[in-house]
Coordinates of C-alpha atoms and ligand atoms in Angstrom, one line a residue:
M1 CA 0.0 0.0 0.0
G2 CA 2.9 2.3 0.9
A3 CA 4.0 2.8 -2.7
S4 CA 0.5 3.8 -3.8
V5 CA 0.3 6.5 -1.1
T6 CA 3.6 8.0 -2.2
Y7 CA 2.4 7.9 -5.7
M8 CA -0.7 9.9 -4.9
A9 CA 1.3 12.5 -3.0
E10 CA 3.7 12.9 -6.0
I11 CA 0.9 13.2 -8.4
S12 CA -1.0 15.8 -6.5
E13 CA 2.0 18.1 -6.1
A14 CA 3.0 17.9 -9.7
T15 CA -0.4 18.5 -11.1
Q16 CA -2.1 21.4 -9.5
Q17 CA -2.3 23.5 -12.6
A18 CA -3.3 21.0 -15.2
I19 CA -5.2 17.9 -14.0
D20 CA -7.3 17.9 -10.9
Y21 CA -6.3 14.7 -9.0
S22 CA -8.2 15.6 -5.9
Q23 CA -11.5 14.5 -7.6
R24 CA -12.8 11.0 -7.7
I25 CA -12.5 11.2 -11.4
P26 CA -9.2 13.0 -12.3
N27 CA -9.9 15.6 -15.0
N28 CA -9.0 18.8 -16.6
V29 CA -12.6 19.6 -17.8
D30 CA -13.9 21.2 -14.6
L31 CA -16.1 18.2 -13.9
A32 CA -16.9 19.5 -10.4
N33 CA -18.9 22.3 -11.9
D34 CA -21.2 20.0 -13.9
R35 CA -22.9 18.0 -11.2
T36 CA -25.2 16.0 -13.5
L37 CA -22.4 14.8 -15.7
Q38 CA -20.2 14.1 -12.7
R39 CA -22.9 12.0 -11.1
A40 CA -23.5 10.1 -14.3
L41 CA -19.7 9.3 -14.7
E42 CA -19.4 8.4 -11.1
K43 CA -22.1 5.9 -11.6
W44 CA -20.3 4.5 -14.6
Q45 CA -17.0 4.3 -12.7
P46 CA -17.7 1.2 -10.6
A47 CA -19.1 -0.6 -13.7
F48 CA -15.8 0.2 -15.4
L49 CA -13.8 -1.2 -12.4
N50 CA -15.9 -4.3 -12.5
W51 CA -15.2 -4.7 -16.2
W52 CA -11.5 -4.2 -15.5
T53 CA -11.5 -6.9 -12.8
E54 CA -13.5 -9.3 -14.9
T55 CA -11.8 -8.9 -18.2
G56 CA -8.6 -6.8 -17.7
P57 CA -5.1 -8.3 -17.0
A58 CA -5.6 -11.6 -15.2
N59 CA -4.2 -12.0 -11.6
S60 CA -2.7 -8.5 -11.6
A61 CA -4.6 -6.8 -8.8
N62 CA -1.9 -7.0 -6.2
L63 CA 1.1 -6.3 -8.4
Q64 CA 2.9 -3.0 -8.1
V65 CA 3.7 -1.8 -11.6
Y66 CA 6.1 1.0 -12.6
L67 CA 3.6 3.0 -14.6
R68 CA 3.4 6.4 -16.1
T69 CA 0.3 8.6 -15.5
A70 CA -0.6 11.8 -17.2
V71 CA 0.0 14.8 -14.9
S72 CA -0.5 17.5 -17.4
V73 CA -1.6 17.8 -21.0
D74 CA 1.4 19.9 -21.9
R75 CA 3.8 18.5 -24.5
D76 CA 6.7 18.3 -22.1
G77 CA 5.4 17.4 -18.7
W78 CA 2.6 15.0 -18.8
A79 CA 4.1 11.8 -17.6
N80 CA 4.7 10.8 -14.0
F81 CA 6.3 7.4 -13.2
A82 CA 5.7 5.5 -10.0
Y83 CA 4.7 2.1 -8.7
V84 CA 0.9 1.6 -8.9
R85 CA -1.5 -1.2 -8.2
M86 CA -3.5 -1.2 -11.4
P87 CA -7.0 -1.2 -9.9
E88 CA -5.8 2.1 -8.2
Y89 CA -4.6 3.6 -11.5
R90 CA -6.1 7.1 -11.8
W91 CA -8.1 6.8 -15.0
G92 CA -9.5 10.2 -15.9
I93 CA -10.6 12.7 -18.5
F94 CA -7.9 14.8 -20.2
L95 CA -8.4 17.1 -23.2
T96 CA -5.8 19.3 -24.8
P97 CA -6.6 22.9 -24.0
R98 CA -9.2 24.7 -26.1
D99 CA -8.1 27.1 -28.8
E100 CA -10.9 29.8 -28.8
D101 CA -10.1 30.8 -32.4
R102 CA -10.2 27.3 -33.8
T103 CA -12.1 27.0 -37.1
I104 CA -13.3 24.0 -39.1
H105 CA -10.7 23.4 -41.8
F106 CA -12.3 21.1 -44.3
G107 CA -15.6 20.2 -45.7
D108 CA -18.8 22.2 -46.2
Y109 CA -18.3 24.3 -43.1
V110 CA -14.7 25.3 -43.7
R111 CA -13.7 28.5 -41.9
E112 CA -16.7 28.5 -39.6
P113 CA -15.9 28.3 -35.8
A114 CA -15.3 24.8 -34.6
W115 CA -18.4 23.4 -32.9
Q116 CA -18.5 23.2 -29.1
D117 CA -21.7 21.1 -29.2
V118 CA -23.0 18.4 -31.5
P119 CA -24.9 19.7 -34.5
G120 CA -28.3 18.0 -34.6
E121 CA -27.9 16.7 -38.1
Y122 CA -24.6 15.0 -37.3
R123 CA -25.6 13.5 -34.0
S124 CA -26.0 10.0 -35.1
S125 CA -22.9 9.9 -37.4
L126 CA -20.8 11.4 -34.6
R127 CA -22.2 9.0 -32.0
R128 CA -21.4 6.1 -34.3
I129 CA -17.8 7.2 -35.0
I130 CA -17.2 7.7 -31.2
V131 CA -18.8 4.4 -30.3
T132 CA -16.7 2.5 -32.9
Q133 CA -13.6 4.1 -31.7
A134 CA -14.5 3.5 -28.1
D135 CA -15.3 -0.1 -28.6
T136 CA -11.8 -0.9 -29.8
E137 CA -10.2 0.3 -26.5
P138 CA -11.7 -2.2 -24.0
A139 CA -11.6 -4.9 -26.8
S140 CA -7.8 -4.7 -26.9
V141 CA -7.5 -5.1 -23.2
E142 CA -9.8 -8.1 -23.3
Q143 CA -7.7 -9.6 -26.1
Q144 CA -4.5 -9.2 -24.0
R145 CA -6.0 -10.5 -20.7
L146 CA -3.9 -13.6 -20.3
L147 CA -0.5 -12.5 -21.7
G148 CA 0.9 -11.6 -18.2
A149 CA 1.1 -15.3 -17.5
T150 CA 3.7 -15.8 -20.2
C151 CA 5.7 -12.6 -20.1
P152 CA 9.2 -12.8 -21.5
S153 CA 10.5 -10.3 -18.9
L154 CA 9.5 -7.8 -16.2
Y155 CA 10.3 -5.0 -18.7
D156 CA 7.8 -6.5 -21.1
L157 CA 5.2 -7.2 -18.4
R158 CA 5.3 -3.6 -17.4
N159 CA 4.9 -2.4 -21.0
L160 CA 1.9 -4.7 -21.4
F161 CA 0.2 -3.2 -18.4
Q162 CA 1.1 0.3 -19.4
V163 CA -0.7 -0.3 -22.7
N164 CA -3.6 -1.9 -20.9
V165 CA -4.2 1.0 -18.5
E166 CA -3.9 3.5 -21.3
E167 CA -6.4 1.7 -23.4
G168 CA -8.7 1.8 -20.4
R169 CA -8.1 5.6 -20.2
H170 CA -8.9 5.9 -23.9
L171 CA -12.2 4.3 -23.1
W172 CA -12.8 6.9 -20.5
A173 CA -12.0 9.6 -23.0
M174 CA -14.7 8.4 -25.4
V175 CA -17.2 7.7 -22.6
Y176 CA -16.8 11.3 -21.4
L177 CA -17.9 12.5 -24.9
L178 CA -20.8 10.1 -24.9
H179 CA -22.0 11.2 -21.5
K180 CA -21.5 14.9 -22.0
Y181 CA -22.8 15.3 -25.5
F182 CA -25.2 12.5 -26.3
G183 CA -27.6 12.5 -23.3
R184 CA -29.5 9.3 -22.6
D185 CA -28.4 7.4 -25.8
G186 CA -24.8 8.3 -24.9
R187 CA -25.2 6.8 -21.4
E188 CA -26.7 3.7 -22.9
E189 CA -23.9 3.4 -25.4
A190 CA -21.4 3.8 -22.5
E191 CA -23.0 0.9 -20.7
A192 CA -23.0 -1.3 -23.8
L193 CA -19.3 -0.7 -24.2
L194 CA -18.7 -2.6 -20.9
E195 CA -21.1 -5.4 -22.0
R196 CA -19.7 -6.4 -25.4
R197 CA -16.8 -8.8 -25.2
S198 CA -14.0 -9.5 -27.6
G199 CA -14.6 -12.8 -29.4
S200 CA -18.1 -13.4 -27.9
V201 CA -20.5 -15.1 -30.2
N202 CA -23.6 -13.3 -28.8
N203 CA -22.2 -9.9 -28.1
P204 CA -18.9 -9.4 -29.9
R205 CA -16.9 -6.2 -30.3
I206 CA -17.8 -4.1 -33.4
L207 CA -14.8 -4.5 -35.7
T208 CA -13.5 -7.9 -36.7
A209 CA -9.8 -7.4 -35.8
F210 CA -10.9 -6.8 -32.2
N211 CA -12.5 -10.2 -32.0
E212 CA -9.3 -12.1 -32.9
K213 CA -7.2 -13.7 -30.3
T214 CA -3.9 -12.2 -29.1
N215 CA -2.7 -15.3 -27.3
N216 CA 1.1 -15.0 -27.5
W217 CA 3.6 -12.2 -27.2
L218 CA 4.6 -12.3 -30.9
A219 CA 0.9 -11.6 -31.7
F220 CA 0.9 -8.9 -29.0
F221 CA 3.9 -7.1 -30.6
M222 CA 2.5 -7.5 -34.1
F223 CA -0.9 -6.1 -32.8
T224 CA 0.7 -3.1 -31.2
F225 CA 2.8 -2.4 -34.3
F226 CA 0.1 -2.9 -36.9
T227 CA -3.3 -2.4 -35.1
D228 CA -2.3 0.3 -32.7
R229 CA -1.0 2.2 -35.7
D230 CA -4.5 2.0 -37.2
G231 CA -5.5 3.6 -33.9
K232 CA -3.0 6.4 -34.5
F233 CA -4.3 7.1 -38.0
Q234 CA -8.0 7.0 -37.1
L235 CA -7.3 9.2 -34.1
A236 CA -5.3 11.6 -36.2
A237 CA -8.2 11.9 -38.7
L238 CA -10.6 12.5 -35.8
S239 CA -8.3 15.1 -34.2
E240 CA -9.0 17.2 -37.3
S241 CA -12.8 17.1 -36.5
G242 CA -14.9 20.2 -36.5
F243 CA -16.5 18.9 -33.3
D244 CA -13.9 20.5 -31.0
P245 CA -14.3 18.2 -28.0
L246 CA -13.6 15.2 -30.2
A247 CA -10.5 16.9 -31.7
R248 CA -9.2 17.8 -28.3
T249 CA -9.6 14.5 -26.7
T250 CA -8.1 12.5 -29.6
K251 CA -5.1 14.8 -29.7
F252 CA -4.2 13.9 -26.2
M253 CA -4.9 10.2 -26.9
L254 CA -2.3 10.3 -29.7
T255 CA 0.4 11.2 -27.2
E256 CA -0.3 8.0 -25.4
E257 CA -0.5 5.9 -28.6
A258 CA 3.1 6.6 -29.5
H259 CA 4.4 4.3 -26.7
H260 CA 2.2 1.5 -27.8
M261 CA 3.6 1.5 -31.3
F262 CA 7.1 1.6 -29.8
V263 CA 6.3 -1.5 -27.8
G264 CA 5.2 -3.3 -31.0
E265 CA 8.0 -2.2 -33.2
S266 CA 10.8 -2.8 -30.7
G267 CA 9.2 -6.1 -29.6
V268 CA 9.3 -7.6 -33.1
A269 CA 12.7 -6.1 -33.6
R270 CA 14.0 -7.8 -30.5
A271 CA 12.5 -11.2 -31.6
L272 CA 14.2 -10.7 -35.0
Q273 CA 17.5 -9.8 -33.4
R274 CA 17.5 -12.9 -31.2
T275 CA 16.6 -15.2 -34.1
C276 CA 19.3 -13.7 -36.3
E277 CA 21.9 -13.9 -33.5
V278 CA 21.1 -17.6 -33.0
M279 CA 21.1 -18.3 -36.7
G280 CA 24.6 -16.6 -37.0
E281 CA 26.1 -18.2 -33.8
R282 CA 24.9 -21.7 -34.5
N283 CA 25.0 -21.5 -38.3
V284 CA 21.4 -22.6 -38.9
A285 CA 19.0 -21.4 -41.5
D286 CA 16.4 -24.0 -42.1
P287 CA 13.1 -23.1 -40.2
S288 CA 13.0 -26.4 -38.3
Q289 CA 16.7 -26.1 -37.3
V290 CA 16.0 -22.5 -36.2
R291 CA 13.0 -23.7 -34.2
A292 CA 15.1 -26.4 -32.5
Q293 CA 17.2 -23.6 -31.0
G294 CA 14.1 -22.2 -29.2
V295 CA 13.7 -19.1 -31.3
I296 CA 11.1 -18.0 -33.8
D297 CA 12.0 -18.7 -37.4
L298 CA 11.8 -15.8 -39.8
E299 CA 9.2 -17.6 -42.0
T300 CA 6.8 -17.7 -39.0
M301 CA 7.4 -14.1 -38.3
Q302 CA 6.5 -13.3 -42.0
R303 CA 3.3 -15.3 -41.6
F304 CA 2.4 -13.2 -38.5
V305 CA 3.1 -10.0 -40.5
N306 CA 0.8 -11.2 -43.3
F307 CA -2.0 -11.9 -40.8
H308 CA -1.8 -8.8 -38.7
Y309 CA -1.3 -6.4 -41.6
S310 CA -4.2 -7.7 -43.6
V311 CA -6.6 -7.9 -40.7
T312 CA -5.7 -4.3 -39.8
L313 CA -6.2 -3.1 -43.3
D314 CA -9.8 -4.1 -42.9
L315 CA -10.1 -1.6 -40.1
F316 CA -10.0 1.2 -42.6
G317 CA -13.4 0.3 -43.9
S318 CA -14.2 -0.1 -47.6
E319 CA -11.9 1.7 -50.0
I320 CA -14.9 3.4 -51.5
S321 CA -17.2 4.7 -48.8
S322 CA -20.1 7.1 -48.9
N323 CA -19.9 7.2 -45.1
A324 CA -16.3 8.4 -45.3
A325 CA -17.4 11.1 -47.9
S326 CA -20.2 12.4 -45.7
Y327 CA -18.0 12.4 -42.6
Y328 CA -15.6 14.6 -44.5
T329 CA -18.1 17.0 -46.1
G330 CA -19.8 17.3 -42.7
G331 CA -16.5 18.3 -41.1
L332 CA -16.6 15.3 -38.7
K333 CA -13.5 13.3 -39.8
G334 CA -10.6 14.7 -41.8
R335 CA -7.6 13.3 -43.7
Y336 CA -4.3 12.4 -42.0
D337 CA -2.5 15.7 -41.3
E338 CA -5.4 17.6 -43.0
A339 CA -4.2 21.0 -41.7
K340 CA -0.8 20.5 -43.5
I341 CA -2.3 19.5 -46.9
R342 CA -2.3 22.3 -49.5
D343 CA -5.6 22.0 -51.4
D344 CA -9.1 23.4 -51.2
H345 CA -10.1 20.9 -48.4
L346 CA -13.3 20.2 -50.2
L347 CA -12.2 17.6 -52.7
G348 CA -15.2 18.2 -54.9
S349 CA -13.3 17.7 -58.2
D350 CA -10.3 15.7 -57.1
F351 CA -9.4 12.1 -57.9
Y352 CA -7.5 9.4 -56.0
E353 CA -6.1 6.1 -57.3
V354 CA -7.7 3.0 -55.8
Q355 CA -7.0 -0.7 -56.5
E356 CA -9.7 -3.0 -57.5
I357 CA -10.2 -6.3 -59.3
E358 CA -11.0 -6.2 -63.0
N359 CA -11.0 -9.2 -65.3
G360 CA -9.2 -11.4 -62.7
E361 CA -6.4 -8.8 -62.1
A362 CA -5.7 -6.1 -59.5
V363 CA -5.8 -2.8 -61.4
N364 CA -5.6 0.9 -60.4
R365 CA -8.6 3.2 -61.0
R366 CA -8.9 6.9 -60.7
L367 CA -12.0 7.6 -58.6
P368 CA -13.5 10.7 -56.9
A369 CA -11.2 11.6 -54.0
L370 CA -14.2 12.2 -51.7
T371 CA -15.4 8.7 -51.7
A372 CA -11.9 7.2 -51.6
L373 CA -10.9 8.7 -48.3
N374 CA -10.7 5.4 -46.5
A375 CA -8.3 4.2 -49.2
R376 CA -6.2 7.3 -48.8
L377 CA -5.9 7.0 -45.0
R378 CA -5.0 3.4 -45.4
D379 CA -2.3 4.3 -47.9
D380 CA -0.9 6.9 -45.5
Y381 CA -0.9 4.1 -42.9
T382 CA 0.9 1.7 -45.2
N383 CA 3.7 4.2 -45.9
E384 CA 4.4 4.4 -42.3
I385 CA 4.2 0.7 -41.8
Q386 CA 6.6 0.1 -44.7
A387 CA 9.1 2.5 -43.0
G388 CA 8.9 0.3 -39.8
V389 CA 9.4 -2.9 -41.8
D390 CA 12.4 -1.3 -43.5
R391 CA 13.9 -0.7 -40.0
W392 CA 13.2 -4.3 -39.0
N393 CA 15.0 -5.5 -42.2
R394 CA 18.2 -3.8 -41.1
I395 CA 18.5 -6.6 -38.5
P396 CA 18.9 -9.6 -40.9
E397 CA 21.0 -7.4 -43.1
K398 CA 23.4 -6.6 -40.3
F399 CA 23.8 -10.3 -39.7
G400 CA 24.3 -11.1 -43.4
I401 CA 21.1 -13.1 -43.5
P402 CA 19.4 -12.7 -46.9
F403 CA 15.8 -13.0 -45.5
R404 CA 13.7 -9.8 -45.7
I405 CA 10.2 -9.2 -44.2
T406 CA 7.8 -8.0 -46.9
L407 CA 4.3 -6.6 -46.7
P408 CA 1.7 -8.6 -48.7
H409 CA -0.4 -6.9 -51.4
V410 CA -3.3 -4.8 -50.0
G411 CA -5.7 -7.3 -51.5
F412 CA -4.3 -10.2 -49.6
H413 CA -6.6 -11.9 -47.1
R414 CA -9.2 -9.1 -47.0
K415 CA -12.8 -9.3 -45.7
I416 CA -13.9 -5.7 -46.2
G417 CA -13.9 -3.5 -49.3
N418 CA -12.8 -4.0 -52.9
F419 CA -11.0 -7.3 -52.3
A420 CA -13.6 -9.0 -50.0
G421 CA -14.6 -12.3 -51.6
E422 CA -11.5 -12.4 -53.8
Y423 CA -8.4 -14.6 -53.2
L424 CA -5.1 -12.9 -53.7
S425 CA -1.6 -14.2 -53.1
P426 CA 0.8 -12.0 -51.1
E427 CA 2.3 -10.8 -54.5
G428 CA -1.2 -9.8 -55.7
R429 CA -2.0 -12.7 -58.0
V430 CA -5.7 -13.4 -58.2
L431 CA -6.4 -17.0 -57.3
S432 CA -9.3 -19.4 -57.4
K433 CA -10.8 -20.5 -54.1
E434 CA -9.2 -23.9 -54.6
Q435 CA -5.8 -22.5 -55.2
W436 CA -6.1 -20.3 -52.2
E437 CA -7.1 -23.2 -50.0
R438 CA -4.0 -25.1 -51.2
E439 CA -1.5 -22.4 -50.9
S440 CA -2.6 -20.1 -48.1
T441 CA -1.2 -22.3 -45.4
D442 CA 2.2 -21.1 -46.4
W443 CA 1.1 -17.5 -46.0
L444 CA -0.9 -17.4 -42.8
P445 CA 0.1 -18.7 -39.3
S446 CA -1.2 -22.3 -39.0
E447 CA -2.3 -23.9 -35.8
G448 CA 1.1 -25.6 -35.7
D449 CA 2.8 -22.1 -35.8
H450 CA 0.6 -20.9 -32.9
E451 CA 1.5 -24.1 -31.0
F452 CA 5.2 -23.6 -31.6
V453 CA 5.2 -19.9 -30.7
G454 CA 3.0 -20.8 -27.7
S455 CA 5.5 -23.4 -26.6
L456 CA 8.3 -20.8 -26.3
M457 CA 6.2 -18.6 -24.0
G458 CA 7.4 -19.2 -20.5
R459 CA 7.1 -16.7 -17.7
V460 CA 10.4 -14.9 -17.0
I461 CA 10.2 -12.6 -14.0
G462 CA 13.8 -12.3 -12.7
P463 CA 14.9 -8.7 -13.0
G464 CA 17.1 -8.3 -16.0
K465 CA 16.3 -11.8 -17.3
F466 CA 14.7 -12.4 -20.7
A467 CA 13.1 -15.4 -22.4
N468 CA 15.4 -17.2 -24.9
W469 CA 13.4 -16.1 -27.9
I470 CA 13.8 -12.4 -27.5
A471 CA 16.7 -10.0 -27.1
P472 CA 16.8 -7.5 -24.2
P473 CA 15.8 -3.9 -25.2
V474 CA 18.5 -1.3 -25.9
R475 CA 17.4 0.7 -22.9
G476 CA 15.0 0.6 -20.0
I477 CA 11.9 2.7 -19.2
N478 CA 12.3 6.3 -18.1
N479 CA 16.1 6.1 -18.3
L480 CA 16.2 3.3 -15.8
P481 CA 18.4 0.2 -16.3
V482 CA 17.0 -2.8 -18.1
E483 CA 17.5 -4.8 -14.9
F484 CA 15.2 -2.5 -12.9
E485 CA 12.4 -4.2 -11.0
Y486 CA 9.6 -2.9 -13.3
V487 CA 6.9 -5.1 -11.6
R488 CA 6.9 -6.0 -7.9
F489 CA 5.1 -9.1 -6.7
D490 CA 4.9 -8.3 -3.0
Ligands
LIG501 N1 -15.3 -4.8 -39.3 O1 -18.3 2.7 -45.5 P1 -17.7 1.5 -44.8 C1 -7.8 1.7 -32.3 C2 -18.9 -1.9 -41.7 S1 -8.1 1.2 -33.9 C3 -16.7 -4.9 -39.3 O2 -16.9 0.6 -45.5 P2 -16.8 3.4 -42.9 C4 -7.1 0.8 -31.4 C5 -19.3 -0.5 -41.4 O3 -19.6 -0.4 -40.0 C6 -9.0 2.5 -34.6 N2 -17.5 -4.1 -40.0 O4 -16.9 1.9 -43.6 C7 -6.1 0.0 -31.9 C8 -20.6 -0.4 -42.3 O5 -21.7 -1.0 -41.7 P3 -23.2 -0.7 -42.0 C9 -10.5 2.5 -34.3 C10 -16.9 -3.1 -40.7 O6 -17.9 3.6 -42.1 C11 -5.4 -0.9 -31.0 C12 -20.2 -1.1 -43.5 O7 -19.1 -2.0 -43.1 N3 -11.1 3.7 -34.8 O8 -8.1 2.8 -31.9 O9 -16.4 4.4 -43.9 C13 -5.8 -1.0 -29.7 C14 -19.7 -0.3 -44.6 O10 -18.8 0.7 -44.0 C15 -15.6 -2.9 -40.8 C16 -12.1 3.8 -35.7 O11 -12.5 2.9 -36.2 C17 -14.7 -3.8 -40.1 N4 -13.4 -3.7 -40.1 O12 -15.5 3.1 -42.1 C18 -6.8 -0.2 -29.2 C19 -12.5 5.2 -36.0 N5 -15.3 -1.8 -41.6 O13 -23.3 0.8 -41.9 C20 -7.4 0.7 -30.0 C21 -14.0 5.4 -36.1 C22 -16.5 -1.4 -42.0 O14 -23.4 -1.2 -43.4 N6 -14.6 4.6 -37.1 N7 -17.5 -2.1 -41.5 O15 -23.9 -1.4 -40.9 C23 -14.7 4.9 -38.4 O16 -14.2 5.9 -38.8 C24 -15.4 4.0 -39.4 O17 -16.4 3.4 -38.7 C25 -14.5 2.9 -40.0 C26 -15.4 2.2 -41.1 C27 -13.2 3.4 -40.5 C28 -14.2 1.8 -39.0

């Protein structure tokens, strides 16, 4: 208990100006002066904690975890690090400060003042966008519930928990918007967010990728690299919104998201590093020989990449979407870095190249830019993903190993959009269903792959110790040594 008390004292000293931690729900939105909202959220709070206990990280309630907590929404000073028992984490509501002069910068209302309230005609669209975003946050925590039991190190265990508590806070961020701006329906949606469950047959999460299992650490690192980055791009598009409270809350969420993607990129890089080290030291290259050394063969990593990338591409929606067009013209959801793009921000007469299948071949088509906004956001995402894959590939290169990770074609293994119902190879060849069934076992992780990766997942909790399949990180958290006791079990 002692550590938690110190933590509270440190927080309250450091935060007076920015975030009010004296409240039951920490916030920087002056919640104390909106009693009805405060009461409604205080009623939701125990339901959230029940959800956390029931579906959050398993067997973690008594652990002391070296976590960061937001102390201010300023660019420089928002993170405070201390040992925390996770059920005592101070989840709260943090928005970046309001810019009184902010105007809408795209769509039909361009140059009008940003909305401080929900315009009646966009109420249901905005609610839907917010609910879809919100639903992913608890879903990912549910997907990762059991990973603590097989952590490759204390450093990694701490990172998992950091990601989990922050996804919990992102849920708070969206629930605040639902409660404050959407009245009774908003409150009902907020309750439903705690009732749906990842992978449930009767009441699943909204988007498919969030019903998949994340049952080993390779999948976790791939998820945080690929899927959290979809989070980044979707949040960035929402941070352009003309609905100012949505823009302000997603801007702050983005600062938290950066660490999640770091966990993913560095996690996969460390697995690659370890495999390449072992391949070099013991002079093995064949996947079965590599596996016999207790590390993950590069071919299996490629299959995980193929799976997580393709499943995440589906999260961008259909390439051609009238929903996306109307969100844009309505000023609800912009493009990535909208404010930095130099054009009319209306897109009425612009075109964008989108791939589709024509006569059994994937071809490019110039289509109205307005309806192709999901494709554009997805392409921006892919560019960033490719840069990360290029960084990964420096590792086998450094070891003189010819293998390179590649991203499959955008049409590979897709369930949503232009390629849904088609069968494409990773190179983009259009196949028959029979060919797909024969060949796709080489491209996607098999049950055997999952079993093998699962078999490597032991629990390593000695400070400074790491599972055999993964290299230590280059540095620790918050400038601390890698051997630091990031999680305490007493
Ligand atoms: N699965 O016009 P369409 C994150 C439905 S991740 C199932 O193509 P639209 C995070 C769609 O609902 C970021 N259904 O799509 C990461 C519609 O249904 P109806 C989450 C899907 O609306 C890691 C129909 O297909 N953020 O933050 O343009 C850890 C046709 O819709 C899917 C957001 O999603 C799918 N994948 O775009 C933690 C942002 N895709 O109307 C967190 C908010 C489409 O026919 N959401 N459908 O019944 C949005 O902006 C949009 O809803 C989407 C879809 C981009 C998701």
